[in-house]
GROMACS .gro file of C-alpha atoms in nm:
model
  397
    1UNK     CA    1   1.476  -0.267   2.661
    2UNK     CA    2   1.239  -0.335   2.931
    3UNK     CA    3   1.177  -0.708   3.002
    4UNK     CA    4   0.804  -0.801   3.112
    5UNK     CA    5   0.745  -1.069   3.364
    6UNK     CA    6   0.440  -1.260   3.319
    7UNK     CA    7   0.303  -1.460   3.617
    8UNK     CA    8   0.127  -1.730   3.409
    9UNK     CA    9  -0.164  -1.979   3.543
   10UNK     CA   10  -0.279  -2.241   3.277
   11UNK     CA   11  -0.641  -2.170   3.412
   12UNK     CA   12  -0.657  -1.807   3.312
   13UNK     CA   13  -0.767  -1.713   2.996
   14UNK     CA   14  -0.564  -1.595   2.717
   15UNK     CA   15  -0.664  -1.220   2.697
   16UNK     CA   16  -0.603  -1.201   3.085
   17UNK     CA   17  -0.942  -1.278   3.215
   18UNK     CA   18  -1.013  -1.369   3.553
   19UNK     CA   19  -1.201  -1.698   3.670
   20UNK     CA   20  -1.264  -1.876   4.023
   21UNK     CA   21  -0.929  -2.033   4.006
   22UNK     CA   22  -0.651  -1.837   3.856
   23UNK     CA   23  -0.521  -1.524   3.739
   24UNK     CA   24  -0.250  -1.354   3.524
   25UNK     CA   25  -0.008  -1.087   3.683
   26UNK     CA   26   0.208  -0.870   3.494
   27UNK     CA   27   0.501  -0.665   3.655
   28UNK     CA   28   0.783  -0.467   3.529
   29UNK     CA   29   1.141  -0.663   3.550
   30UNK     CA   30   1.452  -0.514   3.520
   31UNK     CA   31   1.558  -0.296   3.233
   32UNK     CA   32   1.819  -0.481   3.028
   33UNK     CA   33   2.034  -0.507   2.719
   34UNK     CA   34   2.269  -0.740   2.523
   35UNK     CA   35   2.508  -0.602   2.303
   36UNK     CA   36   2.502  -0.645   1.940
   37UNK     CA   37   2.754  -0.892   1.798
   38UNK     CA   38   2.754  -1.131   2.118
   39UNK     CA   39   2.662  -1.441   1.862
   40UNK     CA   40   2.610  -1.427   1.487
   41UNK     CA   41   2.218  -1.324   1.517
   42UNK     CA   42   2.288  -1.005   1.749
   43UNK     CA   43   2.428  -0.829   1.421
   44UNK     CA   44   2.088  -0.805   1.290
   45UNK     CA   45   1.963  -0.629   1.597
   46UNK     CA   46   1.896  -0.282   1.688
   47UNK     CA   47   1.776  -0.339   2.072
   48UNK     CA   48   1.751  -0.677   2.226
   49UNK     CA   49   1.672  -0.795   2.566
   50UNK     CA   50   1.697  -1.131   2.758
   51UNK     CA   51   1.429  -1.370   2.903
   52UNK     CA   52   1.468  -1.641   3.175
   53UNK     CA   53   1.253  -1.846   3.398
   54UNK     CA   54   1.296  -1.807   3.769
   55UNK     CA   55   1.055  -2.132   3.865
   56UNK     CA   56   0.689  -2.113   4.011
   57UNK     CA   57   0.544  -2.007   3.660
   58UNK     CA   58   0.749  -1.716   3.628
   59UNK     CA   59   0.912  -1.603   3.343
   60UNK     CA   60   1.013  -1.310   3.167
   61UNK     CA   61   0.968  -1.237   2.795
   62UNK     CA   62   1.170  -1.013   2.612
   63UNK     CA   63   1.128  -0.803   2.291
   64UNK     CA   64   1.359  -0.747   1.982
   65UNK     CA   65   1.396  -0.531   1.675
   66UNK     CA   66   1.582  -0.643   1.398
   67UNK     CA   67   1.772  -0.421   1.118
   68UNK     CA   68   1.655  -0.641   0.871
   69UNK     CA   69   1.312  -0.498   0.929
   70UNK     CA   70   1.416  -0.232   0.705
   71UNK     CA   71   1.499  -0.517   0.418
   72UNK     CA   72   1.140  -0.615   0.446
   73UNK     CA   73   0.979  -0.262   0.441
   74UNK     CA   74   1.180  -0.185   0.147
   75UNK     CA   75   1.111  -0.527  -0.078
   76UNK     CA   76   0.732  -0.440   0.026
   77UNK     CA   77   0.759  -0.074  -0.100
   78UNK     CA   78   0.937  -0.156  -0.413
   79UNK     CA   79   0.665  -0.411  -0.466
   80UNK     CA   80   0.380  -0.184  -0.393
   81UNK     CA   81   0.551   0.097  -0.622
   82UNK     CA   82   0.559  -0.157  -0.889
   83UNK     CA   83   0.225  -0.275  -0.882
   84UNK     CA   84   0.087   0.082  -0.886
   85UNK     CA   85   0.276   0.189  -1.177
   86UNK     CA   86   0.058  -0.090  -1.371
   87UNK     CA   87  -0.244   0.057  -1.267
   88UNK     CA   88  -0.189   0.417  -1.422
   89UNK     CA   89   0.041   0.318  -1.716
   90UNK     CA   90  -0.258   0.301  -1.964
   91UNK     CA   91  -0.447   0.592  -1.847
   92UNK     CA   92  -0.134   0.818  -1.846
   93UNK     CA   93  -0.166   0.756  -2.222
   94UNK     CA   94  -0.512   0.686  -2.277
   95UNK     CA   95  -0.541   0.842  -2.630
   96UNK     CA   96  -0.233   0.660  -2.764
   97UNK     CA   97  -0.354   0.290  -2.636
   98UNK     CA   98  -0.723   0.399  -2.746
   99UNK     CA   99  -0.555   0.425  -3.092
  100UNK     CA  100  -0.349   0.131  -3.059
  101UNK     CA  101  -0.594  -0.113  -2.974
  102UNK     CA  102  -0.882   0.031  -3.193
  103UNK     CA  103  -1.125   0.081  -2.892
  104UNK     CA  104  -1.296   0.377  -2.730
  105UNK     CA  105  -1.150   0.575  -2.419
  106UNK     CA  106  -1.395   0.417  -2.195
  107UNK     CA  107  -1.251   0.099  -2.284
  108UNK     CA  108  -0.901   0.244  -2.206
  109UNK     CA  109  -1.066   0.430  -1.876
  110UNK     CA  110  -1.176   0.025  -1.758
  111UNK     CA  111  -0.811  -0.074  -1.753
  112UNK     CA  112  -0.785   0.152  -1.455
  113UNK     CA  113  -1.106   0.060  -1.320
  114UNK     CA  114  -1.077  -0.273  -1.295
  115UNK     CA  115  -0.827  -0.204  -0.983
  116UNK     CA  116  -1.096  -0.074  -0.780
  117UNK     CA  117  -1.378  -0.343  -0.921
  118UNK     CA  118  -1.142  -0.612  -0.796
  119UNK     CA  119  -1.066  -0.449  -0.471
  120UNK     CA  120  -1.422  -0.412  -0.372
  121UNK     CA  121  -1.528  -0.810  -0.469
  122UNK     CA  122  -1.196  -0.938  -0.316
  123UNK     CA  123  -1.109  -0.736  -0.034
  124UNK     CA  124  -1.251  -0.942   0.224
  125UNK     CA  125  -1.106  -1.282   0.143
  126UNK     CA  126  -0.781  -1.106   0.053
  127UNK     CA  127  -0.804  -0.975   0.413
  128UNK     CA  128  -0.902  -1.313   0.577
  129UNK     CA  129  -0.590  -1.462   0.372
  130UNK     CA  130  -0.343  -1.206   0.529
  131UNK     CA  131  -0.496  -1.271   0.888
  132UNK     CA  132  -0.490  -1.619   0.871
  133UNK     CA  133  -0.191  -1.726   0.632
  134UNK     CA  134   0.017  -1.451   0.750
  135UNK     CA  135   0.278  -1.169   0.583
  136UNK     CA  136   0.500  -1.434   0.372
  137UNK     CA  137   0.206  -1.613   0.175
  138UNK     CA  138  -0.025  -1.311   0.109
  139UNK     CA  139   0.314  -1.144  -0.062
  140UNK     CA  140   0.431  -1.398  -0.229
  141UNK     CA  141   0.085  -1.460  -0.407
  142UNK     CA  142   0.055  -1.092  -0.496
  143UNK     CA  143   0.393  -1.102  -0.639
  144UNK     CA  144   0.301  -1.412  -0.853
  145UNK     CA  145   0.001  -1.244  -0.973
  146UNK     CA  146   0.169  -0.917  -1.055
  147UNK     CA  147   0.472  -1.084  -1.220
  148UNK     CA  148   0.200  -1.280  -1.446
  149UNK     CA  149   0.002  -0.974  -1.536
  150UNK     CA  150   0.317  -0.780  -1.646
  151UNK     CA  151   0.430  -1.106  -1.867
  152UNK     CA  152   0.068  -1.135  -2.007
  153UNK     CA  153   0.088  -0.779  -2.111
  154UNK     CA  154   0.424  -0.828  -2.303
  155UNK     CA  155   0.228  -1.085  -2.494
  156UNK     CA  156  -0.061  -0.849  -2.578
  157UNK     CA  157   0.113  -0.572  -2.749
  158UNK     CA  158  -0.059  -0.630  -3.061
  159UNK     CA  159  -0.353  -0.411  -3.189
  160UNK     CA  160  -0.607  -0.719  -3.186
  161UNK     CA  161  -0.505  -0.865  -2.835
  162UNK     CA  162  -0.693  -0.589  -2.625
  163UNK     CA  163  -0.872  -0.867  -2.434
  164UNK     CA  164  -0.517  -1.000  -2.329
  165UNK     CA  165  -0.427  -0.686  -2.162
  166UNK     CA  166  -0.694  -0.662  -1.967
  167UNK     CA  167  -0.625  -1.023  -1.860
  168UNK     CA  168  -0.281  -0.910  -1.748
  169UNK     CA  169  -0.470  -0.585  -1.571
  170UNK     CA  170  -0.728  -0.797  -1.399
  171UNK     CA  171  -0.437  -1.006  -1.235
  172UNK     CA  172  -0.224  -0.714  -1.154
  173UNK     CA  173  -0.542  -0.573  -1.024
  174UNK     CA  174  -0.604  -0.889  -0.774
  175UNK     CA  175  -0.251  -0.862  -0.695
  176UNK     CA  176  -0.325  -0.499  -0.558
  177UNK     CA  177  -0.598  -0.602  -0.349
  178UNK     CA  178  -0.378  -0.856  -0.131
  179UNK     CA  179  -0.088  -0.601  -0.065
  180UNK     CA  180  -0.280  -0.273   0.035
  181UNK     CA  181  -0.375  -0.415   0.352
  182UNK     CA  182  -0.008  -0.515   0.406
  183UNK     CA  183   0.130  -0.201   0.552
  184UNK     CA  184  -0.008  -0.183   0.895
  185UNK     CA  185   0.037  -0.563   0.965
  186UNK     CA  186   0.400  -0.561   0.879
  187UNK     CA  187   0.490  -0.273   1.067
  188UNK     CA  188   0.317  -0.436   1.368
  189UNK     CA  189   0.481  -0.750   1.311
  190UNK     CA  190   0.843  -0.627   1.216
  191UNK     CA  191   0.874  -0.260   1.400
  192UNK     CA  192   0.915  -0.127   1.768
  193UNK     CA  193   0.558   0.050   1.904
  194UNK     CA  194   0.771   0.414   1.838
  195UNK     CA  195   0.810   0.293   1.486
  196UNK     CA  196   0.500   0.157   1.347
  197UNK     CA  197   0.361   0.539   1.220
  198UNK     CA  198   0.697   0.569   1.022
  199UNK     CA  199   0.687   0.233   0.880
  200UNK     CA  200   0.325   0.251   0.798
  201UNK     CA  201   0.401   0.548   0.627
  202UNK     CA  202   0.709   0.438   0.432
  203UNK     CA  203   0.469   0.132   0.306
  204UNK     CA  204   0.223   0.333   0.181
  205UNK     CA  205   0.486   0.564   0.024
  206UNK     CA  206   0.580   0.335  -0.213
  207UNK     CA  207   0.269   0.285  -0.393
  208UNK     CA  208   0.204   0.667  -0.415
  209UNK     CA  209   0.583   0.708  -0.586
  210UNK     CA  210   0.462   0.424  -0.843
  211UNK     CA  211   0.160   0.636  -0.930
  212UNK     CA  212   0.374   0.920  -0.970
  213UNK     CA  213   0.636   0.722  -1.205
  214UNK     CA  214   0.354   0.570  -1.379
  215UNK     CA  215   0.229   0.934  -1.470
  216UNK     CA  216   0.565   1.033  -1.570
  217UNK     CA  217   0.743   0.753  -1.769
  218UNK     CA  218   0.499   0.588  -2.030
  219UNK     CA  219   0.485   0.934  -2.220
  220UNK     CA  220   0.823   0.933  -2.250
  221UNK     CA  221   0.870   0.577  -2.373
  222UNK     CA  222   0.529   0.550  -2.580
  223UNK     CA  223   0.526   0.842  -2.839
  224UNK     CA  224   0.210   0.913  -2.998
  225UNK     CA  225   0.303   0.824  -3.338
  226UNK     CA  226   0.078   0.686  -3.682
  227UNK     CA  227   0.276   0.428  -3.746
  228UNK     CA  228   0.089   0.114  -3.546
  229UNK     CA  229   0.405  -0.114  -3.567
  230UNK     CA  230   0.637   0.162  -3.426
  231UNK     CA  231   0.354   0.230  -3.159
  232UNK     CA  232   0.329  -0.144  -3.088
  233UNK     CA  233   0.753  -0.167  -3.067
  234UNK     CA  234   0.733   0.144  -2.790
  235UNK     CA  235   0.459  -0.046  -2.593
  236UNK     CA  236   0.614  -0.362  -2.600
  237UNK     CA  237   0.903  -0.197  -2.453
  238UNK     CA  238   0.734  -0.048  -2.171
  239UNK     CA  239   0.562  -0.384  -2.099
  240UNK     CA  240   0.933  -0.554  -2.086
  241UNK     CA  241   1.042  -0.318  -1.850
  242UNK     CA  242   0.739  -0.377  -1.629
  243UNK     CA  243   0.799  -0.743  -1.666
  244UNK     CA  244   1.137  -0.738  -1.575
  245UNK     CA  245   1.109  -0.546  -1.253
  246UNK     CA  246   0.830  -0.769  -1.146
  247UNK     CA  247   1.031  -1.068  -1.197
  248UNK     CA  248   1.310  -0.962  -1.001
  249UNK     CA  249   1.065  -0.846  -0.721
  250UNK     CA  250   0.908  -1.170  -0.715
  251UNK     CA  251   1.266  -1.364  -0.687
  252UNK     CA  252   1.356  -1.133  -0.417
  253UNK     CA  253   1.037  -1.215  -0.181
  254UNK     CA  254   1.097  -1.579  -0.243
  255UNK     CA  255   1.489  -1.561  -0.130
  256UNK     CA  256   1.459  -1.325   0.133
  257UNK     CA  257   1.119  -1.197   0.258
  258UNK     CA  258   1.029  -1.338   0.586
  259UNK     CA  259   0.682  -1.379   0.788
  260UNK     CA  260   0.766  -1.243   1.125
  261UNK     CA  261   1.097  -1.207   1.363
  262UNK     CA  262   1.210  -1.485   1.565
  263UNK     CA  263   1.145  -1.287   1.841
  264UNK     CA  264   0.847  -1.007   1.870
  265UNK     CA  265   0.932  -0.624   1.848
  266UNK     CA  266   0.669  -0.495   2.108
  267UNK     CA  267   0.489  -0.636   2.406
  268UNK     CA  268   0.170  -0.647   2.160
  269UNK     CA  269   0.282  -0.898   1.924
  270UNK     CA  270   0.490  -1.086   2.191
  271UNK     CA  271   0.141  -1.171   2.395
  272UNK     CA  272  -0.014  -1.239   2.019
  273UNK     CA  273   0.272  -1.478   1.992
  274UNK     CA  274   0.214  -1.667   2.349
  275UNK     CA  275  -0.125  -1.672   2.390
  276UNK     CA  276  -0.390  -1.777   2.173
  277UNK     CA  277  -0.685  -1.551   2.059
  278UNK     CA  278  -1.015  -1.626   2.231
  279UNK     CA  279  -1.165  -1.335   2.064
  280UNK     CA  280  -1.484  -1.335   1.817
  281UNK     CA  281  -1.464  -1.476   1.458
  282UNK     CA  282  -1.383  -1.266   1.134
  283UNK     CA  283  -1.733  -1.257   1.022
  284UNK     CA  284  -1.829  -1.130   1.359
  285UNK     CA  285  -1.565  -0.860   1.357
  286UNK     CA  286  -1.671  -0.724   1.005
  287UNK     CA  287  -2.060  -0.694   1.088
  288UNK     CA  288  -1.957  -0.524   1.440
  289UNK     CA  289  -1.789  -0.260   1.202
  290UNK     CA  290  -2.056  -0.283   0.989
  291UNK     CA  291  -2.286  -0.163   1.279
  292UNK     CA  292  -2.048   0.108   1.392
  293UNK     CA  293  -2.183   0.412   1.263
  294UNK     CA  294  -1.879   0.675   1.335
  295UNK     CA  295  -1.676   0.412   1.149
  296UNK     CA  296  -1.934   0.378   0.848
  297UNK     CA  297  -1.962   0.761   0.830
  298UNK     CA  298  -1.530   0.773   0.788
  299UNK     CA  299  -1.565   0.469   0.552
  300UNK     CA  300  -1.802   0.704   0.364
  301UNK     CA  301  -1.642   1.034   0.377
  302UNK     CA  302  -1.287   0.864   0.292
  303UNK     CA  303  -1.421   0.694  -0.030
  304UNK     CA  304  -1.539   0.980  -0.181
  305UNK     CA  305  -1.237   1.192  -0.118
  306UNK     CA  306  -1.040   0.916  -0.246
  307UNK     CA  307  -1.270   0.782  -0.503
  308UNK     CA  308  -1.240   1.180  -0.631
  309UNK     CA  309  -0.893   1.147  -0.663
  310UNK     CA  310  -0.885   0.785  -0.836
  311UNK     CA  311  -1.116   0.933  -1.084
  312UNK     CA  312  -0.872   1.257  -1.187
  313UNK     CA  313  -0.594   1.043  -1.213
  314UNK     CA  314  -0.777   0.772  -1.460
  315UNK     CA  315  -0.949   1.051  -1.698
  316UNK     CA  316  -0.652   1.325  -1.658
  317UNK     CA  317  -0.492   1.219  -1.991
  318UNK     CA  318  -0.841   1.270  -2.136
  319UNK     CA  319  -0.897   1.596  -2.002
  320UNK     CA  320  -0.585   1.750  -2.099
  321UNK     CA  321  -0.551   1.607  -2.424
  322UNK     CA  322  -0.923   1.763  -2.458
  323UNK     CA  323  -0.788   2.096  -2.363
  324UNK     CA  324  -0.472   2.087  -2.524
  325UNK     CA  325  -0.413   1.866  -2.809
  326UNK     CA  326  -0.055   1.696  -2.847
  327UNK     CA  327   0.034   1.762  -2.488
  328UNK     CA  328   0.068   1.390  -2.387
  329UNK     CA  329   0.410   1.419  -2.205
  330UNK     CA  330   0.274   1.766  -2.029
  331UNK     CA  331  -0.054   1.548  -1.898
  332UNK     CA  332   0.187   1.291  -1.708
  333UNK     CA  333   0.343   1.598  -1.560
  334UNK     CA  334   0.060   1.716  -1.425
  335UNK     CA  335  -0.009   1.382  -1.299
  336UNK     CA  336   0.336   1.358  -1.157
  337UNK     CA  337   0.280   1.749  -0.986
  338UNK     CA  338  -0.069   1.583  -0.861
  339UNK     CA  339   0.046   1.304  -0.650
  340UNK     CA  340   0.385   1.482  -0.522
  341UNK     CA  341   0.205   1.778  -0.386
  342UNK     CA  342  -0.049   1.509  -0.222
  343UNK     CA  343   0.290   1.314  -0.065
  344UNK     CA  344   0.373   1.635   0.034
  345UNK     CA  345   0.037   1.774   0.212
  346UNK     CA  346   0.055   1.412   0.390
  347UNK     CA  347   0.396   1.459   0.555
  348UNK     CA  348   0.279   1.804   0.657
  349UNK     CA  349  -0.083   1.636   0.821
  350UNK     CA  350   0.117   1.355   0.982
  351UNK     CA  351   0.312   1.633   1.189
  352UNK     CA  352   0.042   1.855   1.209
  353UNK     CA  353  -0.173   1.607   1.344
  354UNK     CA  354   0.090   1.472   1.576
  355UNK     CA  355   0.111   1.795   1.752
  356UNK     CA  356  -0.211   1.890   1.745
  357UNK     CA  357  -0.431   1.546   1.750
  358UNK     CA  358  -0.728   1.736   1.619
  359UNK     CA  359  -0.799   1.468   1.379
  360UNK     CA  360  -1.189   1.556   1.313
  361UNK     CA  361  -1.126   1.890   1.237
  362UNK     CA  362  -0.840   1.835   1.015
  363UNK     CA  363  -1.015   1.574   0.828
  364UNK     CA  364  -1.298   1.840   0.787
  365UNK     CA  365  -1.102   2.121   0.649
  366UNK     CA  366  -0.882   1.885   0.394
  367UNK     CA  367  -1.253   1.803   0.283
  368UNK     CA  368  -1.343   2.167   0.234
  369UNK     CA  369  -1.003   2.271   0.057
  370UNK     CA  370  -1.057   1.952  -0.169
  371UNK     CA  371  -1.374   2.092  -0.280
  372UNK     CA  372  -1.254   2.450  -0.350
  373UNK     CA  373  -0.960   2.300  -0.528
  374UNK     CA  374  -1.189   2.064  -0.746
  375UNK     CA  375  -1.421   2.381  -0.846
  376UNK     CA  376  -1.109   2.550  -0.928
  377UNK     CA  377  -0.944   2.305  -1.150
  378UNK     CA  378  -1.286   2.226  -1.314
  379UNK     CA  379  -1.301   2.615  -1.396
  380UNK     CA  380  -0.959   2.692  -1.519
  381UNK     CA  381  -0.913   2.382  -1.698
  382UNK     CA  382  -1.037   2.495  -2.021
  383UNK     CA  383  -0.869   2.893  -2.031
  384UNK     CA  384  -0.604   2.778  -2.231
  385UNK     CA  385  -0.297   2.854  -1.972
  386UNK     CA  386  -0.101   2.541  -1.913
  387UNK     CA  387   0.080   2.652  -1.644
  388UNK     CA  388  -0.251   2.738  -1.441
  389UNK     CA  389  -0.323   2.361  -1.488
  390UNK     CA  390   0.007   2.288  -1.280
  391UNK     CA  391  -0.031   2.531  -1.009
  392UNK     CA  392  -0.439   2.429  -0.963
  393UNK     CA  393  -0.348   2.054  -0.976
  394UNK     CA  394  -0.074   2.106  -0.721
  395UNK     CA  395  -0.327   2.261  -0.465
  396UNK     CA  396  -0.586   2.019  -0.563
  397UNK     CA  397  -0.307   1.744  -0.500
   0.00000   0.00000   0.00000
């Protein structure tokens, strides 16, 4: 592991800027490695270095990568999975939920759209909280809201308590706003520079797997029966399972999750730890982004693409049941196909981009293919061939 020596003068700007009296110099020290097991903490290290002062204001700073970083990542991914499941669990059986609560299908769609509305309203304060208070506080608050929302839904399994299930879904949606920005921060804080992309991908993968499970499991647990008491029992079982999982996740985060390692995993994190930032304020950073035309164009194009996916996910049950009555379970399987094919496509695109670096061209090609896929799906949905819908949805994903 490379040890970096920093020659520090207290008159220097924390970002390395020069002034009339001092400067910041960096140089490469000798490579060092300390064997795991040399002390109690060594057992938790994949890589390690050492540091020492040699006088005159010169000191060596080291980086370490801890094995428990994978525990933090798995905890986050599992939590993300449970929250994503709650997002889509109503929409994947929307016709059944509408019948049980005696509401219009549009009211069920709002149980999904509340996630998007909450994100738009709360994303700025949520990002501020993550930046100022750190990973542990943000994840604890997110898990608390996710768990509370799940238990409120347990109490809402009665036909006259639609407003209670809306309240529970709102808390889960608020939780989602807090954790969606965590993957890149968690990857940077816990993982080495050559692992950040992989860690980020795994963090996002948990969310996608949660959506896939949300399409698959609710149609299996909740059957379309006419007896509202029996239907309420099945819905309550689904809510209890969700609440149990979120409770376990909340307890694990309280007991296990750490904000950051004792020694940073990379030079970038190490410097962020040892020097105070003299950058602009959070509001000024946002204003700079809003004035960045290429960035705003990327946000717009990405938003249209992701919005199309969320719209299809929210309305998929209604579209399938409208053309193929009584096919609730197959509607869930079609949603599962959509998400799994998307995960495969993301994996292949990642390999392609790593090799070619053709980001703009690849993005343009993906948008063209998405447009073609949407047109094919639209015109083949009502042809009466369910197998064809599986193929077109898989291609679209």
